[in-house]
XYZ file of C-alpha atoms in Angstrom:
563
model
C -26.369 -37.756 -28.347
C -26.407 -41.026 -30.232
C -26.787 -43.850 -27.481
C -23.071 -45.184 -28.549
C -21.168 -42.017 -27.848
C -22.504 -41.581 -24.790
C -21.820 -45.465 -23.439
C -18.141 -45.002 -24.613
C -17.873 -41.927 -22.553
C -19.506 -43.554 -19.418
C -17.072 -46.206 -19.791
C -13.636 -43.994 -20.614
C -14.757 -41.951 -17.687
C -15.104 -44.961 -15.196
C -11.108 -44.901 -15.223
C -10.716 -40.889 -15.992
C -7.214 -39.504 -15.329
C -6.671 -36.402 -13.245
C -6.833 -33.571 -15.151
C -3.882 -31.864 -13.825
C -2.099 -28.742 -14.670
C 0.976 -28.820 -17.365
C 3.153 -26.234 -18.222
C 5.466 -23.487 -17.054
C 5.440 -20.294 -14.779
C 6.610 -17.011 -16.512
C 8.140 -14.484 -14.012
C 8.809 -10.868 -14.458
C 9.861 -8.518 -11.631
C 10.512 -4.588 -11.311
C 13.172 -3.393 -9.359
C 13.444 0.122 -7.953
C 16.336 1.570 -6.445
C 15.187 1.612 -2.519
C 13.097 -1.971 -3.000
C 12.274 -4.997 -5.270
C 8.582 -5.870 -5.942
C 7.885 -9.315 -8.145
C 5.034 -9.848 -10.493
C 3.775 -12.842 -12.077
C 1.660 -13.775 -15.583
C -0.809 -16.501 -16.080
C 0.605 -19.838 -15.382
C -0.503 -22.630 -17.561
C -3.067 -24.093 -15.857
C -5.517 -25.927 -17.902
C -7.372 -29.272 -17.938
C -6.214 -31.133 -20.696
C -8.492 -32.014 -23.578
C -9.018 -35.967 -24.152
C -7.257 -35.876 -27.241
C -4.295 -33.594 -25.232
C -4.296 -35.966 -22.214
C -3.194 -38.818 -24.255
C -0.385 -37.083 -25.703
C 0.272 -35.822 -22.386
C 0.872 -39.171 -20.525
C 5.051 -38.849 -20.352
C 3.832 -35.960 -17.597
C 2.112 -38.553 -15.640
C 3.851 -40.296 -12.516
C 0.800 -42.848 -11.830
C 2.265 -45.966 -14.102
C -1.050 -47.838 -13.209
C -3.261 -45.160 -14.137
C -1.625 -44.464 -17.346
C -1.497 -48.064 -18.479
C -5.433 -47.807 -17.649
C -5.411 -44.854 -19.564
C -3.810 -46.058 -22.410
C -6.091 -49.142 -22.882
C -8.705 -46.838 -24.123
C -6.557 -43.834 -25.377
C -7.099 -44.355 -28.811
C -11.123 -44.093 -28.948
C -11.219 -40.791 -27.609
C -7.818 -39.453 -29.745
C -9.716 -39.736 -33.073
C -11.484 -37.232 -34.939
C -14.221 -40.110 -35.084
C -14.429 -41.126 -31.578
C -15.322 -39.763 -28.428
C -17.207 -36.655 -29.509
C -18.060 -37.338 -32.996
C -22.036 -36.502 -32.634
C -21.690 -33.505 -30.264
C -21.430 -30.109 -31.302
C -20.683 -26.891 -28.752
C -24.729 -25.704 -28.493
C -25.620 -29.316 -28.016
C -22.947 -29.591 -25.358
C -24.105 -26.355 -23.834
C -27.703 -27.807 -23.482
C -26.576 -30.935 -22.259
C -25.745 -29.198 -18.795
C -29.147 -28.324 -17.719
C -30.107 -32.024 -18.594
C -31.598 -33.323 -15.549
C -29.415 -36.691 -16.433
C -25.775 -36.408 -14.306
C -24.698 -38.277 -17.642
C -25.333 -35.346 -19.630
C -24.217 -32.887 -17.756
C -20.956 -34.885 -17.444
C -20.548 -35.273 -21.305
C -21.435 -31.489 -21.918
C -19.012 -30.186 -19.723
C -16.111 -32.528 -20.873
C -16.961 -31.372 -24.627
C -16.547 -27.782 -23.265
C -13.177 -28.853 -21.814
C -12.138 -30.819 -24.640
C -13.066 -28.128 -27.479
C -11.440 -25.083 -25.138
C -8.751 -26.359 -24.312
C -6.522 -24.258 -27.435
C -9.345 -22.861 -29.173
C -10.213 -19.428 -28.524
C -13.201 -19.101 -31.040
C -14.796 -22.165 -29.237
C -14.435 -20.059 -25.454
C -15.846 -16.764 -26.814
C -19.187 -18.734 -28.504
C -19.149 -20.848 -25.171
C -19.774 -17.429 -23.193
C -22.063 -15.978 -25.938
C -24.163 -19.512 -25.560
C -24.272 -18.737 -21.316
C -22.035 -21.587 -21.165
C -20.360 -19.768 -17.624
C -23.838 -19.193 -15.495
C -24.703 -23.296 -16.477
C -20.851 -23.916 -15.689
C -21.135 -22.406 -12.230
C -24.004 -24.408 -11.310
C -22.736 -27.274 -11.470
C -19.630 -26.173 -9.663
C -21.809 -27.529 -6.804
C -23.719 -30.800 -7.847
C -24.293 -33.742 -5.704
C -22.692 -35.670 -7.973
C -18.784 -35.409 -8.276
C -18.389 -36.486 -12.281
C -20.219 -33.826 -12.494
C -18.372 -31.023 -10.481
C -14.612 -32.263 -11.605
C -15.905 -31.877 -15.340
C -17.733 -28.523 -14.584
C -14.279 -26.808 -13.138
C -12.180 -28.715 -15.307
C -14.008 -26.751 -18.182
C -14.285 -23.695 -16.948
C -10.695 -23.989 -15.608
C -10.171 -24.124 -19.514
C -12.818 -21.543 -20.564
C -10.792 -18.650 -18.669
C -7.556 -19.857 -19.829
C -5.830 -16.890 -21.332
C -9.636 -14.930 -21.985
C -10.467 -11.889 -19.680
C -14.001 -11.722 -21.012
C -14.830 -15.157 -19.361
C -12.711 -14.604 -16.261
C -14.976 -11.569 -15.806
C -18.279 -13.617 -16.861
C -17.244 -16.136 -13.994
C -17.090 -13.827 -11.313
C -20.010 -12.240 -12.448
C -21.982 -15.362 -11.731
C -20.935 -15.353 -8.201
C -17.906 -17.838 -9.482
C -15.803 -16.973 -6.362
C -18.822 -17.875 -3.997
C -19.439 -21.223 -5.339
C -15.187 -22.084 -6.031
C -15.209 -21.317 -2.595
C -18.009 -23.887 -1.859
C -16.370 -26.162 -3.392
C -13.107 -26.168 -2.389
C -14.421 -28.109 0.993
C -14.915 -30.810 -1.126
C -12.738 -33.747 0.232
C -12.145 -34.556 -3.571
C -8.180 -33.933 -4.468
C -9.525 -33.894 -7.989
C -12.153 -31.148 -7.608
C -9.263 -29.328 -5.616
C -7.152 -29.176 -7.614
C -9.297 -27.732 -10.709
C -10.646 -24.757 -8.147
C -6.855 -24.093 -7.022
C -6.326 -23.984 -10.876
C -8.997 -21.698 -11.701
C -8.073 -19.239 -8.548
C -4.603 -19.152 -10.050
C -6.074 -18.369 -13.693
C -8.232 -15.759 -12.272
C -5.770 -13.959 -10.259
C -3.395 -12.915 -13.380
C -6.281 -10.278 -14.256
C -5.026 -6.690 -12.366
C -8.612 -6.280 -11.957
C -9.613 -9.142 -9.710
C -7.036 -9.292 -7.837
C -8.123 -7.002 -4.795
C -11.380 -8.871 -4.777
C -10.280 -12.403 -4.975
C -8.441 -11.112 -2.016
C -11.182 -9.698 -0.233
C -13.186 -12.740 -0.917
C -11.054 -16.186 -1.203
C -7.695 -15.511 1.292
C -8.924 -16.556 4.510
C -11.311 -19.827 3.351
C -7.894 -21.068 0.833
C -5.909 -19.889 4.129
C -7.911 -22.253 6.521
C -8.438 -24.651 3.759
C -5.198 -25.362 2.503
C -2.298 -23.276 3.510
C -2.122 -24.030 6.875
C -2.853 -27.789 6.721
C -0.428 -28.486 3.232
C 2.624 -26.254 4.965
C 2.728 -28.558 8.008
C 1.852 -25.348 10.007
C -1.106 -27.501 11.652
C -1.230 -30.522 13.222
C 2.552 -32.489 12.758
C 4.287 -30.008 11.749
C 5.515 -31.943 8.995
C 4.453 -30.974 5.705
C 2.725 -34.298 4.263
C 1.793 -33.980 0.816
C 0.317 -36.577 -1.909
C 1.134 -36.099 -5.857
C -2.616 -34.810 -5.917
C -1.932 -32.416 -2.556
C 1.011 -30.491 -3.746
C -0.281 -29.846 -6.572
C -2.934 -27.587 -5.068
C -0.711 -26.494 -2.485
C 1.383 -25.379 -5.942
C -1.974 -23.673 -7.258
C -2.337 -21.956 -4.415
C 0.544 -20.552 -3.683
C 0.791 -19.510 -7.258
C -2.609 -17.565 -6.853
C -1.119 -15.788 -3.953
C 2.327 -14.960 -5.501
C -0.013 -12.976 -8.415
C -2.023 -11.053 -5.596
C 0.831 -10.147 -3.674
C 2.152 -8.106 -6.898
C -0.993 -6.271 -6.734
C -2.603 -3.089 -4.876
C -0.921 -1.783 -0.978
C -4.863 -2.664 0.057
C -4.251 -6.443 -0.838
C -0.527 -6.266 0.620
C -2.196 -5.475 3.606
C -4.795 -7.985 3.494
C -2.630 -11.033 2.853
C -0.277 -9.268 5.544
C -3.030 -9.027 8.156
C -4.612 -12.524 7.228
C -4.220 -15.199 10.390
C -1.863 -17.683 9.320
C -0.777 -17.060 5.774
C 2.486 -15.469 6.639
C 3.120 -18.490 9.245
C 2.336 -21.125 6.286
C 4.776 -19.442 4.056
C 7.707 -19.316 6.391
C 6.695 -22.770 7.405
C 6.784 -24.295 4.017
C 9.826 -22.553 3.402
C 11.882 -23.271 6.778
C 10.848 -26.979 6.180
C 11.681 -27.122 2.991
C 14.694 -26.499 3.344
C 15.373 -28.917 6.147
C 14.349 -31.712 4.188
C 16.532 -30.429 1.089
C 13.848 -29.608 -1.249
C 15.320 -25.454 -1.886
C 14.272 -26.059 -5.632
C 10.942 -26.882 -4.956
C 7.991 -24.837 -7.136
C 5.921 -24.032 -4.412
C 9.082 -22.708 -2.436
C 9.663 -20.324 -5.473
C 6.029 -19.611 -5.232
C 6.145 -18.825 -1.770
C 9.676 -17.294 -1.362
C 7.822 -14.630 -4.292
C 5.299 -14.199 -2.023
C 7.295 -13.066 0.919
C 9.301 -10.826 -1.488
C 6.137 -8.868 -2.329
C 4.712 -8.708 0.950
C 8.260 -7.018 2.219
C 7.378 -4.081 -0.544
C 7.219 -1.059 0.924
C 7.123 -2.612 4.327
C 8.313 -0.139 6.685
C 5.928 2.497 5.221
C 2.670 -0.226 5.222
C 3.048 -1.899 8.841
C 0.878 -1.058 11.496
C 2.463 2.419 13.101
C 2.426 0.519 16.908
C 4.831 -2.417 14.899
C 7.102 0.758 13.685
C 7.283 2.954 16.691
C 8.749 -0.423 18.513
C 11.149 -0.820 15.895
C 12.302 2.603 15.558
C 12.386 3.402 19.499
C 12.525 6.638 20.459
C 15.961 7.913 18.599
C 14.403 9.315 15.405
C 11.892 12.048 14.182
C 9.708 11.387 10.997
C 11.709 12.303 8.301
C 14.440 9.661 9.997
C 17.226 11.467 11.028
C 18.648 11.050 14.847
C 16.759 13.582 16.626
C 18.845 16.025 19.106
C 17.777 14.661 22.867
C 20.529 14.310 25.027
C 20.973 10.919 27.094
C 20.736 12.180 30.816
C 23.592 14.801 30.406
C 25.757 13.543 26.908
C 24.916 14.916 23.629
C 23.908 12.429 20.747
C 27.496 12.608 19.041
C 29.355 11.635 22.267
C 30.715 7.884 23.013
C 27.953 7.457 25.999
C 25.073 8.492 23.667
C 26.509 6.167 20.638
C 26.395 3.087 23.524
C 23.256 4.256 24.526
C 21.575 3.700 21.164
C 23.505 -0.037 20.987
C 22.680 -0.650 23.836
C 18.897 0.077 22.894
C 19.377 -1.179 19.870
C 20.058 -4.955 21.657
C 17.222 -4.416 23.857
C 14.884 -3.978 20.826
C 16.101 -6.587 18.895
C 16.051 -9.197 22.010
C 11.992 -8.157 22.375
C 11.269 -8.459 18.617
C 13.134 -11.808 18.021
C 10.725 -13.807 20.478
C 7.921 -15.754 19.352
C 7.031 -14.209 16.134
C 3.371 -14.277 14.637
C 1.777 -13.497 11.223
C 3.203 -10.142 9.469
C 6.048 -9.985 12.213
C 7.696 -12.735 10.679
C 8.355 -9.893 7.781
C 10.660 -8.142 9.540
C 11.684 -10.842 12.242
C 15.502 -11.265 12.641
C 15.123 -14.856 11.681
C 13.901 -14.163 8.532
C 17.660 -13.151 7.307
C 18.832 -16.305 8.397
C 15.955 -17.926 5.969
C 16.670 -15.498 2.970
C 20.605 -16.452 3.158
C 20.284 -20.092 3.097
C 17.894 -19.692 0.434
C 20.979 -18.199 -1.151
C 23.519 -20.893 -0.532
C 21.290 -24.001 -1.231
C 19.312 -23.416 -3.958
C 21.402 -23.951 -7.145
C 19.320 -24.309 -10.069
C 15.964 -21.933 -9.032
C 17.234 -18.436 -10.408
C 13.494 -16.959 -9.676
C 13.743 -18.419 -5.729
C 17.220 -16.763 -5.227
C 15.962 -13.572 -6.919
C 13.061 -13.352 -4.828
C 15.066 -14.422 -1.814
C 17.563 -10.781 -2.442
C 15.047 -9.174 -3.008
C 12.886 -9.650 0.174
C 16.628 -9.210 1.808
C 16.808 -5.593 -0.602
C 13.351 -4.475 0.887
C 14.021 -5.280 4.392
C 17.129 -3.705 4.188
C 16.147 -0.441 2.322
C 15.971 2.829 3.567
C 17.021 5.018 6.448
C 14.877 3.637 8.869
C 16.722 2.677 12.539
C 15.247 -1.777 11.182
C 16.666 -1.159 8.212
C 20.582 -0.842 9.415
C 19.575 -3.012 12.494
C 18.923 -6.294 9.871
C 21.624 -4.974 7.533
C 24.160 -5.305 9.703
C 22.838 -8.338 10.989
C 23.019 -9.760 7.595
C 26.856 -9.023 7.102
C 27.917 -9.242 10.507
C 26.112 -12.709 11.667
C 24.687 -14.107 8.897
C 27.850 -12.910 6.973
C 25.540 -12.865 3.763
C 28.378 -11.187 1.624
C 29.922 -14.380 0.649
C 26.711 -16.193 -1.210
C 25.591 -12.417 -2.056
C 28.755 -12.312 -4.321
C 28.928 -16.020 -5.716
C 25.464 -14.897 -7.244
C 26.348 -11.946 -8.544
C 29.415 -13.532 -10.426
C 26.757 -16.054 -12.283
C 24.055 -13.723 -12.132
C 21.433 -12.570 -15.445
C 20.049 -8.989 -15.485
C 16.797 -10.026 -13.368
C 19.083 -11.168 -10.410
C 21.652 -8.415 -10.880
C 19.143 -5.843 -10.291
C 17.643 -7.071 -6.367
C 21.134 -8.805 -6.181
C 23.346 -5.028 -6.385
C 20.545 -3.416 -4.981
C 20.686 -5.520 -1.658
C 24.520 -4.637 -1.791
C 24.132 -0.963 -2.281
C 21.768 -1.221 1.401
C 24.404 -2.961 3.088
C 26.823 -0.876 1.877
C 24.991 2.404 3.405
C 24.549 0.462 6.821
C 28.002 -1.458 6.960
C 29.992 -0.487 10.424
C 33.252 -1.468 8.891
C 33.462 0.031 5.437
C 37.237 -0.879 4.899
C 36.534 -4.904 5.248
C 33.396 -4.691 3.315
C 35.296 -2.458 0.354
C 38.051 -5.617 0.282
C 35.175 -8.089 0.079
C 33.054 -6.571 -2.976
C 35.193 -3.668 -5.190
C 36.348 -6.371 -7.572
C 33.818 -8.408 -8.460
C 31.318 -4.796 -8.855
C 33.899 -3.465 -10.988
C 33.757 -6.454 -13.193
C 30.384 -5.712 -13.988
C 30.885 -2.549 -15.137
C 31.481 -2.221 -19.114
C 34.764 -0.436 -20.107
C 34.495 0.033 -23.709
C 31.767 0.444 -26.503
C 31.986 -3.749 -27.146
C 31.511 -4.566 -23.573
C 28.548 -6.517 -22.638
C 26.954 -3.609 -20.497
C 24.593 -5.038 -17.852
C 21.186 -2.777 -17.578
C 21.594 1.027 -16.693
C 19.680 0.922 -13.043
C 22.240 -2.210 -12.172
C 25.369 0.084 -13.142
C 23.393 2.769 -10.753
C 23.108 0.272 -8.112
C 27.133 -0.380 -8.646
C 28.431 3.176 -8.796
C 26.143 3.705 -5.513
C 27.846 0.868 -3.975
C 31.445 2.141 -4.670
C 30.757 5.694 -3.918
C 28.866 4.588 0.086
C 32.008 2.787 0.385
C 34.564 5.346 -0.986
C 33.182 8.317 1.232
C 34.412 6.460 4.480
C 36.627 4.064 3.377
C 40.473 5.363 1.465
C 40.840 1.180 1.161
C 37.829 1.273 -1.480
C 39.208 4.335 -3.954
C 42.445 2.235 -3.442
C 40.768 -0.459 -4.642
C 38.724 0.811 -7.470
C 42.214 2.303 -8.949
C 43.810 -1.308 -8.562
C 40.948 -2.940 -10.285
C 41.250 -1.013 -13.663
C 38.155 0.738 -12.015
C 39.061 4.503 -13.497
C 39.211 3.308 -16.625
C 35.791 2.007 -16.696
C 33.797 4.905 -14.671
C 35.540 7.648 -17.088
C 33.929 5.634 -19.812
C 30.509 5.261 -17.879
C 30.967 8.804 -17.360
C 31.291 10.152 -21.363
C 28.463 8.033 -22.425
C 25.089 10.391 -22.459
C 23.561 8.986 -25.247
C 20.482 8.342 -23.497
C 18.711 9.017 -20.484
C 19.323 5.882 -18.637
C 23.132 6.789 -19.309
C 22.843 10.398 -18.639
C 21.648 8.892 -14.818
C 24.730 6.215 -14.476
C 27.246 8.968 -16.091
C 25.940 11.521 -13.470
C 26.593 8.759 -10.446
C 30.339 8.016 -11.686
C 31.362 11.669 -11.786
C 29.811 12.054 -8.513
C 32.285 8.822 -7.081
C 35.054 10.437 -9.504
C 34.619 13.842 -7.444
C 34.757 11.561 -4.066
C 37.668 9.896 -5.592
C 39.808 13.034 -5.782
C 39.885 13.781 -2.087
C 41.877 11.225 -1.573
C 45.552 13.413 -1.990
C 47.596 10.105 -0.967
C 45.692 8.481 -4.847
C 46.563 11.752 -6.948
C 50.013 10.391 -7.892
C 48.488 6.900 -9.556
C 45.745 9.095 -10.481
C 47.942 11.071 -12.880
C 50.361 7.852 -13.439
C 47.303 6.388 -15.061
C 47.366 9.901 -16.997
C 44.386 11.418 -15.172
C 44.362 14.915 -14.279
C 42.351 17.041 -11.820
C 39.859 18.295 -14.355
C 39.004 15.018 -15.221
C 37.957 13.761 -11.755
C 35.753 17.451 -10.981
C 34.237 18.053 -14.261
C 30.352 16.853 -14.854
């Protein structure tokens, strides 16, 4: 390079900024009737060009370093400064240099040019910019390694092919490597580029297999406050990797049962992520990032749990008092059948017994389905007031945990309504609630309703605000088809057990909606809610004490029993 360009860069990179992360997380989540799984994109997580860093600076919290910043800002945000004599081929050469000044002002070319170019990233890779990248992921000196993963964090930004091309090189090996840098900086880039990676399907089981328990040891457990204090200290510079990182591990969560199970079965992860969480929210920080991050990350981990966890963990939940498809089995209890009062206080009384031994001292994956966790989920719920995706995440881990017929399932269901009494901050969400938070938000309802001892309180609680979701007429704003499901399901668990709840629905204008629900089979998503509200109608119309304001509201017989 001509001898001035490469002075001006020594001296702008004497005071260098962190190259942090800007930008947003995207979050999309699938919801299935039984349990509530959460996914996650790419988050924005690039170093910023030069010229992008200056226009950045309102991001930056560091007055000091931005007024240092600023004093030389303006060489390096012209088309004529900075980088005026270096092309991408002469960059690319410049990082086997054997001059640590070369390397440094190849690599921040690389970062500079890909940071919103995607032409310049694919003739990086075809010049074997990634293998030279990778090498000096590792260098003695540190200009050199915070410019080398600063560029490639940019590189894989949003490009498979060079996400692939990294790992290739044994990428993962050497991030690894350098992630026991004591250089926040350096950190923070490989936290970045972990995150970037881990939004490719793909790599996700293997960046499991081959990052969780260094990044566990590394940085979970000594950013969460799980070691040492217990406190969770964190510099500006600190939780932002802590913020990488648990990004990274919300994306692997939404991937294969095998990773599940790794990040279940991996010493300490669990514990930093309740940790974080529980401490969190003791200091008043519910809306923090990483919380969302790590709230998601519980919520996936709960997926499917009682069919993933170890069968010794699930034959000491379940006791003795079912067979494998679920159902009570027919022992007797010394000389009572299962039906009689002795045998139902039997089971209670086995039921405390259980619940005494599993509440102690909980470690790793057990904090999954620990009886403290509810208590965790529902202040989620009443404290965080601005996160949507942490409260969504939060009913949903509450909707897996809850789900099914398994003995846990009702234990921590009726838990949740009878001592946590979740129903309250359940409902205030779901009168505020978008489609996303609707679906874990009715589908945690329709669990508790199948579980709930005492149907008749429970029906005065919820009928009215369910049945003002429902749409009544072709210009209602109809929420989506599996949340009206998740509805009708609620009314009809309730209905079967409790007259209160068809009283109820009848008082609430409720008829008037599910007959509509019920006519619509324009598609298949309405042919499945129309088939669930004549099923509740049917329930409905056993009720003989109703059949008068049935036909008052000028229903008749046929209408209620025809599909």
């Amino acid at each position: 390079p001509a001898r001035r360009t490469l002075q001006r860069f020594q001296s702008t990179n004497r005071s260098r900024l962190s190259t942090g992360s800007f930008g947003s997380i995207q979050a999309a989540s699938q919801a299935g009737i039984g349990t509530s799984y959460m996914g996650m994109v790419e988050h924005s997580s690039r170093a910023p060009s030069v010229r992008s860093l200056a226009e950045s600076t309102h991001h930056l919290q560091d007055q000091r370093a931005l007024e240092m910043y600023n004093g030389h800002s303006t060489l390096l945000s012209h088309q004529s400064g900075g980088f005026d004599d270096i092309d991408l081929p002469s960059a690319v050469k410049y990082l086997i240099a054997s001059d640590p000044n070369l390397q440094v002002l190849g690599a921040a070319y690389l970062q500079h040019k890909c940071y919103s170019d995607s032409n310049a990233k694919k003739q990086a890779r075809s010049l074997q910019a990634m293998p030279k990248l990778v090498k000096l992921f590792n260098s003695p000196n540190q200009e050199v390694q915070r410019h080398a993963t600063g560029a490639m964090r940019n590189l894989i930004y949003d490009n498979v092919e060079n996400k692939l091309a990294l790992v290739e090189e044994n990428g993962i090996y050497e991030l690894m490597r350098t992630l026991r840098e004591p250089d926040d900086e350096l950190r923070k880039n490989v936290t970045g580029i972990l995150w970037n990676l881990s939004s490719s399907d793909n790599l996700k089981d293997r960046l499991a297999r081959d990052t969780l328990e260094q990044l566990t040891d590394l940085v979970l457990v000594p950013l969460s406050g799980l070691g040492g204090s217990g406190v969770i200290q964190q510099n500006p510079s600190e939780a932002e990797i802590f913020y990488n990182s648990t990004g990274f591990l919300r994306n692997l969560s939404s991937a294969s049962q095998q990773t599940r199970q790794k990040m279940r079965e991996c010493h300490g992860l669990v514990d930093s992520m309740i940790h974080y969480v529980n401490s969190s929210l003791e200091v008043g920080k519910s809306e923090d990032k990483s919380v969302e991050n790590a709230v998601c990350v519980l919520r996936n981990l709960s997926y499917r749990l009682y069919d993933e966890m170890p069968p010794s963990s699930l034959q000491r939940l379940e006791g003795h008092r079912r067979n494998n498809s679920g159902m009570v089995t027919g022992e007797l209890v010394g000389c009572f059948s299962p039906q009689s009062k002795k045998a139902r206080e039997h089971y209670l009384n086995a039921d405390i017994v259980t619940f005494t031994e599993v509440s102690k001292d909980p470690k790793g994956m057990e904090w999954l389905w620990n009886p403290q966790i509810v208590g965790i989920y529902n202040r989620l719920l009443q404290r965080c007031e601005l996160n949507k995706h942490t409260t969504e995440a939060a009913s949903g881990a509450l909707q897996n945990i809850t789900a099914g017929d398994r003995r846990w399932a009702g234990v921590l269901s009726r838990l949740a309504l009878e001592q946590e009494r979740i129903l309250n901050p359940v409902l205030d969400r779901v009168r505020t609630a978008d489609h996303h938070q609707l679906r874990s938000l009715t589908g945690l309802i329709r669990n508790l309703s199948r579980h709930a001892r005492n149907k008749d309180e429970m029906s005065t609680k919820v009928v009215s605000h369910l049945i003002e979701k429902l749409p009544g007429s072709i210009g209602d704003k109809a929420p989506p088809a599996d949340v009206i499901v998740n509805i009708i399901a609620v009314l009809n668990n309730l209905v079967v057990e409790s007259p209160m709840a068809a009283r109820d629905i009848v008082y609430f204008d409720g008829l008037r909606k599910l007959f509509y629900i019920k006519k619509r089979r324009d598609s298949s998503d309405n042919e499945k809610s129309s088939r669930a509200a004549a099923s509740l109608l049917g329930n409905m119309w056993q009720y003989t004490k109703l059949h008068r304001d049935f036909k008052m509201k000028g229903y008749r017989k046929e209408d209620f029993l025809s599909l």
